[in-house]
Amino acid sequence: MMKTGTVFLVGAGPGDIGLITVKGLEAIRQADVILYDRLANPKLLEFASSDCELIYSGKLPDRHILRQEKINDLLVEKALAGKTVVRLKGGDPGVFGRVGEEAASLAQYQIPFEIVPGISSGIAAPLYAGIPVTHRDYAESFAVVTAHDKSKDGKPMLDWEGLARGVDTIAFYMGVGNLSFICENLIKHGKTTSTPVVLIQWGTFGRQKTLEGTLADIYEKAVEAKFSNPAIILVGEVVSLRGKISWFEKKPLYGRQILLARTSAGPSELAKALMDKGADVIEFPKWKKINVTIDLENIFSYDKMLFASPESVDEFFAAVMEKRMDIRQIKADFYGHSSKTIKKLNERGFMADLADDLMPLGKCLVVGGECRQTDALVTSKKEIDRQFLPIFKRMLEEAEVNTMIFPSSASVEPFIEGLKECGIEASELLKNTSVVCMGSQSMKAVERAGIKPDGMPASATKEAVVDYLAAGE
């Protein structure tokens, strides 16, 4: 008899992937199946194993990809098949996340489950906008309120008097469509027209937007600004603190929505550096690695060894150690295709030069790449993870990319070919985008591909890229 799997009902937090809990991240890493919502940052899926099944269960205001009943059934079906299942939900699963219904379905079939709390958007988004929801001088009470419910017209049936007179700070979730109704009822039941209000869209993302006003004028401002969900509406005197302690929007790359061409299956230090400085980063393509048997029979006969990527360094030395070979017998001079590759070699105690300085003398081996002019050693193979193509397209639809980064010449062609698999032409996608190249070789490859580069940083390092973008280049 097949053993029943376990289901983890996980809060993904409000958007910034750094706000996922340790327990939530562990659940993602061990999952066989993940059902994820629209508001769960898709970048969290990159922590899943390459063979994890990803199922989109997002909901939009005007349509449902999967209805709640179908989601419940899928959780049961996958768990009964012995799978470890993660239901990944934006924010906290217990705050308007319908986790109670999903847990009840699992309990009905005696399926073991755990509920992993997440940071709720109604608290996190205001903090990223510089507003604590409570403050000893302004607010001693706080309420979270759904701004739409199951009533026929979708307008919330609430204790408006209790909210207006009894609560200092109110966070309405997903309520932009009912903003006028909310303001009218709060004023009608006791809030002054001058009560501060802030709308926070895509809170904790680099594309976070805020709009300030009062109960008297915020609706007109929202219409003029074409403000839309997903957003938190925060009402209360504590909103006035924003001017003093706003911090996230002061980060040097706040507002940068960056598309980063990838050649590696591993995590990107550049992407992390950009996000740490306030940018949104979409990485493409997503790669998965296929291990191969590495033939090291003739490595001692070469005068030069050119490592094609940082990963090729790790894979090469892992194979050498596994075969218990004496690395001291390698007489070759080491070269790297990029500064990151050279750094990897340096970390292992080897001096190395850039490939640009490689002299065409002596017998050369390319490690982890291909070369028509010399021998090559394949350390691993990789292919585009096609399960991520529809995820990437949805990320593009939600974002407004304004910056493109090509970190190496090798990143250009796979990026363009990957876009074609999504039905997207690179020239069309990037026509109003600032294209940044990390080095002269990258710039030449971009130009050969028919894309106009806008510039490059002083050096091909993540620090130089951050400085270049922060300077407004």
Coordinates of C-alpha atoms in Angstrom, one line a residue:
M1 CA 0.0 0.0 0.0
M2 CA 1.4 3.4 -1.0
K3 CA 2.3 5.7 1.9
T4 CA 0.3 8.9 2.0
G5 CA 2.4 12.1 1.4
T6 CA 2.5 15.2 3.5
V7 CA 1.1 18.6 2.6
F8 CA 2.7 21.9 3.7
L9 CA 0.4 25.0 3.5
V10 CA 3.1 27.6 3.3
G11 CA 3.0 31.4 3.5
A12 CA 5.3 32.8 0.9
G13 CA 5.4 36.3 2.4
P14 CA 4.5 39.5 0.6
G15 CA 7.0 39.5 -2.3
D16 CA 10.6 40.1 -1.3
I17 CA 11.9 36.5 -1.4
G18 CA 14.1 37.3 1.7
L19 CA 10.9 37.4 3.7
I20 CA 10.1 33.7 3.3
T21 CA 10.5 31.8 6.6
V22 CA 13.3 29.2 7.0
K23 CA 10.7 26.5 7.5
G24 CA 8.8 27.6 4.4
L25 CA 12.0 27.5 2.3
E26 CA 12.8 24.0 3.6
A27 CA 9.4 22.9 2.5
I28 CA 9.9 24.2 -1.0
R29 CA 13.3 22.5 -1.3
Q30 CA 11.9 19.1 -0.4
A31 CA 8.6 19.3 -2.4
D32 CA 7.6 16.9 -5.1
V33 CA 4.7 19.2 -6.2
I34 CA 4.1 22.9 -5.6
L35 CA 0.8 24.6 -6.2
Y36 CA 1.6 28.3 -6.2
D37 CA -0.5 31.5 -6.2
R38 CA -0.2 34.6 -8.3
L39 CA 1.0 36.6 -5.3
A40 CA 3.7 34.2 -4.3
N41 CA 6.9 35.5 -5.8
P42 CA 7.7 33.0 -8.6
K43 CA 11.5 33.4 -7.8
L44 CA 10.8 31.2 -4.8
L45 CA 10.2 28.3 -7.2
E46 CA 13.8 28.4 -8.2
F47 CA 14.7 26.8 -4.8
A48 CA 12.7 23.7 -5.7
S49 CA 14.3 20.6 -7.1
S50 CA 14.6 20.4 -10.9
D51 CA 12.1 17.5 -11.0
C52 CA 9.5 19.2 -8.9
E53 CA 6.1 19.5 -10.5
L54 CA 4.9 23.2 -10.6
I55 CA 1.2 23.9 -10.8
Y56 CA -0.1 27.5 -11.2
S57 CA -3.2 28.0 -9.2
G58 CA -3.3 31.8 -9.4
K59 CA -6.5 33.9 -9.3
L60 CA -7.1 37.2 -11.0
P61 CA -10.1 39.5 -10.2
D62 CA -11.8 38.6 -13.5
R63 CA -10.9 35.0 -13.9
H64 CA -9.8 31.9 -12.0
I65 CA -7.0 29.6 -13.3
L66 CA -8.0 27.0 -10.8
R67 CA -11.1 27.2 -8.6
Q68 CA -10.7 26.6 -4.9
E69 CA -12.5 23.3 -5.1
K70 CA -10.1 22.0 -7.8
I71 CA -7.1 23.2 -5.7
N72 CA -8.5 21.2 -2.7
D73 CA -8.9 18.1 -4.9
L74 CA -5.4 18.4 -6.3
L75 CA -3.8 18.7 -2.8
V76 CA -5.7 15.5 -1.9
E77 CA -4.9 13.7 -5.1
K78 CA -1.1 14.4 -5.0
A79 CA -0.8 13.6 -1.3
L80 CA -2.6 10.3 -1.7
A81 CA -0.1 9.5 -4.5
G82 CA 2.6 9.7 -1.9
K83 CA 4.0 13.1 -2.9
T84 CA 5.3 15.8 -0.6
V85 CA 3.1 18.7 -1.6
V86 CA 3.6 22.5 -1.0
R87 CA 0.7 24.9 -1.3
L88 CA 2.5 28.2 -1.7
K89 CA 0.4 31.2 -0.9
G90 CA 1.2 34.9 -0.9
G91 CA 1.5 36.6 2.5
D92 CA 0.2 34.5 5.4
P93 CA -2.0 31.5 4.6
G94 CA -4.3 32.3 7.5
V95 CA -5.0 35.9 6.5
F96 CA -7.6 35.8 3.7
G97 CA -5.8 32.8 2.3
R98 CA -8.6 30.2 2.6
V99 CA -6.2 27.9 4.3
G100 CA -9.0 26.7 6.6
E101 CA -10.8 25.2 3.6
E102 CA -7.7 23.4 2.3
A103 CA -6.8 22.0 5.7
A104 CA -10.3 20.8 6.2
S105 CA -10.2 18.9 2.9
L106 CA -6.9 17.2 3.9
A107 CA -8.2 16.3 7.3
Q108 CA -11.3 14.7 5.7
Y109 CA -8.9 12.2 4.0
Q110 CA -6.7 11.9 7.1
I111 CA -3.8 13.4 5.1
P112 CA -1.0 14.8 7.4
F113 CA -0.4 18.5 6.9
E114 CA 1.5 21.4 8.4
I115 CA 0.6 25.1 8.2
V116 CA 3.7 27.3 7.9
P117 CA 2.9 31.0 8.7
G118 CA 4.2 33.8 6.5
I119 CA 4.6 37.5 6.9
S120 CA 1.3 39.2 6.0
S121 CA 1.2 41.9 3.4
G122 CA -0.9 44.2 5.6
I123 CA 2.0 44.5 8.0
A124 CA 5.0 44.1 5.6
A125 CA 3.9 46.5 2.8
P126 CA 3.3 49.4 5.2
L127 CA 6.8 48.8 6.8
Y128 CA 8.5 48.8 3.4
A129 CA 6.6 52.1 2.8
G130 CA 8.0 53.5 6.1
I131 CA 4.9 53.0 8.2
P132 CA 4.6 50.8 11.3
V133 CA 0.9 49.8 11.7
T134 CA 1.1 50.6 15.5
H135 CA 2.9 53.4 17.3
R136 CA 2.6 54.5 20.9
D137 CA 1.8 58.1 19.9
Y138 CA -0.6 57.3 16.9
A139 CA -2.1 53.8 17.0
E140 CA -2.7 51.3 19.7
S141 CA -5.0 49.1 17.6
F142 CA -4.8 47.5 14.2
A143 CA -7.2 45.6 12.0
V144 CA -6.9 43.7 8.8
V145 CA -10.0 43.7 6.7
T146 CA -11.0 42.1 3.4
A147 CA -12.1 44.7 0.9
H148 CA -14.3 42.4 -1.0
D149 CA -16.5 39.5 0.1
K150 CA -19.1 37.0 -1.1
S151 CA -21.9 39.5 -1.3
K152 CA -23.6 39.9 -4.7
D153 CA -21.9 43.2 -5.6
G154 CA -18.6 42.4 -4.0
K155 CA -18.8 45.3 -1.6
P156 CA -17.7 44.2 2.0
M157 CA -20.4 43.9 4.6
L158 CA -18.5 45.2 7.7
D159 CA -19.1 46.7 11.1
W160 CA -18.2 50.1 9.7
E161 CA -18.9 51.9 13.0
G162 CA -16.7 49.6 14.9
L163 CA -13.9 50.1 12.4
A164 CA -14.3 53.9 12.2
R165 CA -14.6 54.6 15.9
G166 CA -12.8 51.6 17.5
V167 CA -9.6 51.0 15.4
D168 CA -6.7 53.3 14.9
T169 CA -5.1 51.7 11.9
I170 CA -7.0 49.7 9.3
A171 CA -5.4 47.7 6.5
F172 CA -7.8 46.8 3.6
Y173 CA -6.6 44.0 1.4
M174 CA -7.1 44.1 -2.4
G175 CA -9.6 46.9 -2.2
V176 CA -8.8 49.4 -4.9
G177 CA -11.9 48.5 -6.8
N178 CA -14.0 49.4 -3.7
L179 CA -12.0 52.4 -2.6
S180 CA -14.7 55.0 -3.0
F181 CA -17.2 52.8 -1.0
I182 CA -14.6 52.3 1.7
C183 CA -13.9 56.0 2.1
E184 CA -17.6 56.9 2.1
N185 CA -18.4 54.4 4.8
L186 CA -15.5 55.3 7.1
I187 CA -16.4 59.0 6.9
K188 CA -20.1 58.3 7.4
H189 CA -19.4 56.2 10.5
G190 CA -17.0 58.6 12.3
K191 CA -13.6 59.0 10.6
T192 CA -12.7 62.6 9.7
T193 CA -12.2 63.5 6.1
S194 CA -8.6 64.5 6.8
T195 CA -7.7 61.0 8.0
P196 CA -4.5 60.0 6.2
V197 CA -4.6 57.1 3.7
V198 CA -1.9 55.4 1.7
L199 CA -2.2 52.9 -1.1
I200 CA 0.7 50.5 -1.5
Q201 CA 0.9 48.4 -4.7
W202 CA 3.2 45.4 -5.0
G203 CA 4.5 46.0 -1.5
T204 CA 8.1 44.8 -0.8
F205 CA 8.9 44.4 -4.5
G206 CA 11.3 46.7 -6.3
R207 CA 8.3 47.9 -8.3
Q208 CA 6.4 48.9 -5.1
K209 CA 4.4 52.1 -5.7
T210 CA 2.7 54.3 -3.1
L211 CA 0.0 56.9 -3.3
E212 CA -0.8 59.2 -0.3
G213 CA -3.9 61.2 0.4
T214 CA -6.8 61.5 2.8
L215 CA -10.3 59.9 3.0
A216 CA -11.6 62.9 1.2
D217 CA -9.3 62.8 -1.9
I218 CA -7.6 59.4 -2.2
Y219 CA -10.2 58.0 -4.5
E220 CA -9.8 60.8 -7.1
K221 CA -6.0 60.5 -6.8
A222 CA -6.2 56.7 -7.4
V223 CA -8.3 57.2 -10.5
E224 CA -6.0 59.8 -11.9
A225 CA -2.9 57.6 -11.2
K226 CA -4.7 54.5 -12.6
F227 CA -3.8 52.7 -9.4
S228 CA -4.7 49.0 -9.3
N229 CA -4.4 45.8 -7.3
P230 CA -2.6 44.0 -5.8
A231 CA -2.5 46.7 -3.2
I232 CA -3.0 47.4 0.5
I233 CA -5.1 50.4 1.6
L234 CA -3.8 51.7 4.9
V235 CA -6.0 54.2 6.9
G236 CA -5.0 56.0 10.0
E237 CA -2.9 58.8 11.6
V238 CA 0.2 56.5 11.7
V239 CA 0.5 57.0 7.9
S240 CA 1.9 60.5 8.6
L241 CA 5.1 58.8 9.9
R242 CA 6.0 57.8 6.3
G243 CA 7.8 61.1 5.5
K244 CA 10.1 60.6 8.5
I245 CA 11.1 56.9 8.3
S246 CA 10.7 55.9 4.6
W247 CA 13.6 53.6 3.9
F248 CA 13.0 51.0 1.1
E249 CA 12.3 53.6 -1.6
K250 CA 15.7 55.3 -0.8
K251 CA 17.6 52.2 -1.9
P252 CA 19.9 53.0 -4.8
L253 CA 18.2 50.6 -7.3
Y254 CA 14.6 51.1 -6.1
G255 CA 12.4 51.3 -9.2
R256 CA 14.8 49.3 -11.4
Q257 CA 13.1 46.3 -12.9
I258 CA 15.9 44.2 -14.3
L259 CA 16.0 41.3 -16.7
L260 CA 19.2 39.4 -16.3
A261 CA 20.4 36.9 -18.9
R262 CA 21.5 33.7 -17.3
T263 CA 24.0 31.0 -18.3
S264 CA 24.3 29.2 -15.0
A265 CA 22.0 26.6 -13.3
G266 CA 23.2 27.8 -9.8
P267 CA 22.2 30.9 -7.8
S268 CA 23.4 34.3 -9.2
E269 CA 25.5 36.5 -6.9
L270 CA 24.8 39.4 -9.3
A271 CA 21.0 38.9 -9.0
K272 CA 21.3 38.9 -5.2
A273 CA 23.5 42.1 -5.2
L274 CA 20.9 43.9 -7.4
M275 CA 18.0 42.8 -5.2
D276 CA 19.8 43.8 -2.0
K277 CA 20.0 47.3 -3.4
G278 CA 16.2 47.5 -4.1
A279 CA 15.8 46.2 -7.6
D280 CA 13.4 43.6 -9.0
V281 CA 15.3 41.0 -10.9
I282 CA 13.9 38.5 -13.4
E283 CA 16.4 35.9 -14.4
F284 CA 16.1 34.1 -17.8
P285 CA 16.5 31.4 -19.0
K286 CA 16.2 29.1 -16.0
W287 CA 18.6 26.2 -16.5
K288 CA 18.8 22.7 -15.2
K289 CA 22.0 20.7 -15.0
I290 CA 22.4 17.2 -16.4
N291 CA 25.4 15.4 -14.9
V292 CA 27.8 13.5 -17.2
T293 CA 30.8 11.2 -16.7
I294 CA 34.0 13.4 -16.9
D295 CA 36.9 11.9 -18.8
L296 CA 40.2 13.1 -17.1
E297 CA 42.5 10.6 -18.8
N298 CA 44.7 13.2 -20.6
I299 CA 44.5 16.3 -18.5
F300 CA 48.3 16.2 -17.6
S301 CA 49.3 16.6 -21.2
Y302 CA 48.0 20.2 -21.7
D303 CA 50.0 23.5 -21.5
K304 CA 46.9 25.6 -21.0
M305 CA 43.4 25.0 -19.5
L306 CA 40.6 27.5 -20.2
F307 CA 37.6 27.2 -17.8
A308 CA 34.4 28.3 -19.4
S309 CA 32.4 29.1 -16.3
P310 CA 32.5 29.2 -12.5
E311 CA 30.5 25.9 -12.4
S312 CA 33.1 24.2 -14.6
V313 CA 35.8 24.9 -12.0
D314 CA 33.8 23.2 -9.2
E315 CA 32.8 20.3 -11.5
F316 CA 36.4 19.7 -12.7
F317 CA 37.9 19.7 -9.2
A318 CA 35.2 17.5 -7.8
A319 CA 35.9 15.0 -10.5
V320 CA 39.7 15.2 -9.8
M321 CA 39.1 14.6 -6.1
E322 CA 36.7 11.7 -6.8
K323 CA 39.3 9.9 -8.9
R324 CA 42.0 10.7 -6.3
M325 CA 44.3 12.3 -8.9
D326 CA 47.3 14.4 -7.9
I327 CA 46.5 18.0 -8.9
R328 CA 50.2 18.9 -8.6
Q329 CA 50.9 17.0 -11.8
I330 CA 48.9 19.5 -13.9
K331 CA 51.5 21.7 -15.6
A332 CA 49.0 23.8 -17.5
D333 CA 48.5 27.6 -17.0
F334 CA 44.9 28.4 -16.0
Y335 CA 42.6 30.8 -17.8
G336 CA 39.0 31.8 -17.2
H337 CA 36.3 33.2 -19.5
S338 CA 35.1 35.7 -16.9
S339 CA 36.2 37.4 -13.6
K340 CA 33.8 35.1 -11.7
T341 CA 35.6 32.1 -13.1
I342 CA 39.0 33.4 -12.2
K343 CA 37.7 34.2 -8.7
K344 CA 36.7 30.5 -8.4
L345 CA 40.1 29.4 -9.4
N346 CA 41.7 31.8 -7.0
E347 CA 39.6 30.4 -4.2
R348 CA 41.2 27.0 -4.9
G349 CA 44.7 28.5 -4.8
F350 CA 45.4 28.8 -8.5
M351 CA 46.5 31.9 -10.3
A352 CA 44.6 32.5 -13.6
D353 CA 44.3 35.1 -16.4
L354 CA 41.4 36.2 -18.5
A355 CA 40.7 34.3 -21.7
D356 CA 41.5 37.6 -23.6
D357 CA 45.1 37.1 -22.6
L358 CA 45.3 33.5 -23.8
M359 CA 48.2 33.1 -26.2
P360 CA 47.7 30.7 -29.1
L361 CA 50.8 28.7 -28.2
G362 CA 50.9 25.2 -26.8
K363 CA 48.3 22.6 -26.3
C364 CA 45.0 23.9 -24.8
L365 CA 42.0 22.2 -23.2
V366 CA 38.7 24.0 -22.8
V367 CA 37.0 22.8 -19.6
G368 CA 33.2 23.0 -19.4
G369 CA 32.8 24.5 -22.9
E370 CA 33.2 23.8 -26.6
C371 CA 35.9 25.0 -29.0
R372 CA 36.5 24.1 -32.6
Q373 CA 40.2 25.0 -32.5
T374 CA 41.2 22.9 -29.5
D375 CA 40.2 20.0 -27.3
A376 CA 37.2 20.3 -24.9
L377 CA 36.3 18.6 -21.7
V378 CA 32.6 18.4 -20.9
T379 CA 32.0 18.7 -17.2
S380 CA 28.2 18.8 -17.3
K381 CA 25.4 19.5 -19.6
K382 CA 22.5 21.9 -19.1
E383 CA 19.3 22.6 -20.8
I384 CA 16.6 25.2 -20.5
D385 CA 14.1 24.3 -17.8
R386 CA 11.0 24.5 -20.0
Q387 CA 8.6 24.2 -17.0
F388 CA 9.7 27.8 -16.2
L389 CA 8.8 29.3 -19.6
P390 CA 5.1 30.0 -18.8
I391 CA 6.3 31.3 -15.3
F392 CA 8.7 33.7 -17.0
K393 CA 5.9 35.0 -19.3
R394 CA 3.6 35.7 -16.4
M395 CA 6.5 37.5 -14.6
L396 CA 7.0 39.7 -17.6
E397 CA 3.3 40.5 -17.8
E398 CA 3.2 41.6 -14.1
A399 CA 6.4 43.7 -14.4
E400 CA 7.6 46.7 -16.4
V401 CA 11.1 45.8 -17.3
N402 CA 13.3 48.9 -17.7
T403 CA 16.8 47.4 -17.6
M404 CA 18.5 44.5 -19.4
I405 CA 21.8 43.0 -18.3
F406 CA 24.0 40.7 -20.3
P407 CA 26.8 39.5 -17.9
S408 CA 28.8 37.7 -20.6
S409 CA 29.0 37.1 -24.4
A410 CA 27.9 33.5 -23.8
S411 CA 24.6 34.8 -22.3
V412 CA 23.4 36.5 -25.4
E413 CA 22.4 33.7 -27.8
P414 CA 20.8 31.4 -25.2
F415 CA 18.7 34.4 -24.0
I416 CA 17.5 35.2 -27.5
E417 CA 16.7 31.6 -28.3
G418 CA 14.9 31.1 -25.0
L419 CA 12.7 34.1 -25.7
K420 CA 11.8 32.6 -29.1
E421 CA 10.5 29.5 -27.3
C422 CA 8.2 31.9 -25.4
G423 CA 7.1 33.5 -28.6
I424 CA 8.9 36.7 -27.8
E425 CA 11.4 38.6 -30.1
A426 CA 14.3 40.1 -28.2
S427 CA 14.4 43.2 -30.3
E428 CA 10.8 43.9 -29.6
L429 CA 11.0 43.2 -25.8
L430 CA 14.1 45.4 -25.4
K431 CA 13.3 48.4 -27.7
N432 CA 12.5 50.7 -24.7
T433 CA 14.9 49.1 -22.3
S434 CA 18.3 50.2 -21.1
V435 CA 20.7 47.4 -22.3
V436 CA 23.8 47.0 -20.1
C437 CA 26.8 44.8 -21.1
M438 CA 29.4 43.6 -18.6
G439 CA 32.4 43.9 -20.8
S440 CA 33.5 44.6 -24.4
Q441 CA 33.0 41.0 -25.5
S442 CA 29.4 41.0 -24.2
M443 CA 28.8 44.3 -26.1
K444 CA 30.1 42.9 -29.3
A445 CA 27.8 39.8 -29.0
V446 CA 24.8 42.0 -28.3
E447 CA 25.5 44.2 -31.3
R448 CA 25.9 41.1 -33.5
A449 CA 22.5 39.9 -32.3
G450 CA 21.0 43.2 -33.6
I451 CA 20.4 44.7 -30.2
K452 CA 21.6 48.2 -29.4
P453 CA 23.6 48.3 -26.2
D454 CA 23.5 51.4 -24.0
G455 CA 26.7 51.1 -22.1
M456 CA 28.8 49.0 -19.7
P457 CA 30.2 49.5 -16.2
A458 CA 33.8 50.3 -15.5
S459 CA 34.6 46.6 -14.8
A460 CA 32.8 43.3 -15.1
T461 CA 32.0 42.9 -11.4
K462 CA 28.7 43.0 -9.5
E463 CA 29.9 46.0 -7.5
A464 CA 30.6 48.0 -10.7
V465 CA 27.2 47.1 -12.1
V466 CA 25.4 48.3 -9.0
D467 CA 27.4 51.6 -9.1
Y468 CA 26.7 52.0 -12.8
L469 CA 23.0 51.6 -12.4
A470 CA 22.8 53.6 -9.2
A471 CA 24.5 56.5 -11.0
G472 CA 21.5 56.5 -13.4
E473 CA 23.4 55.3 -16.4

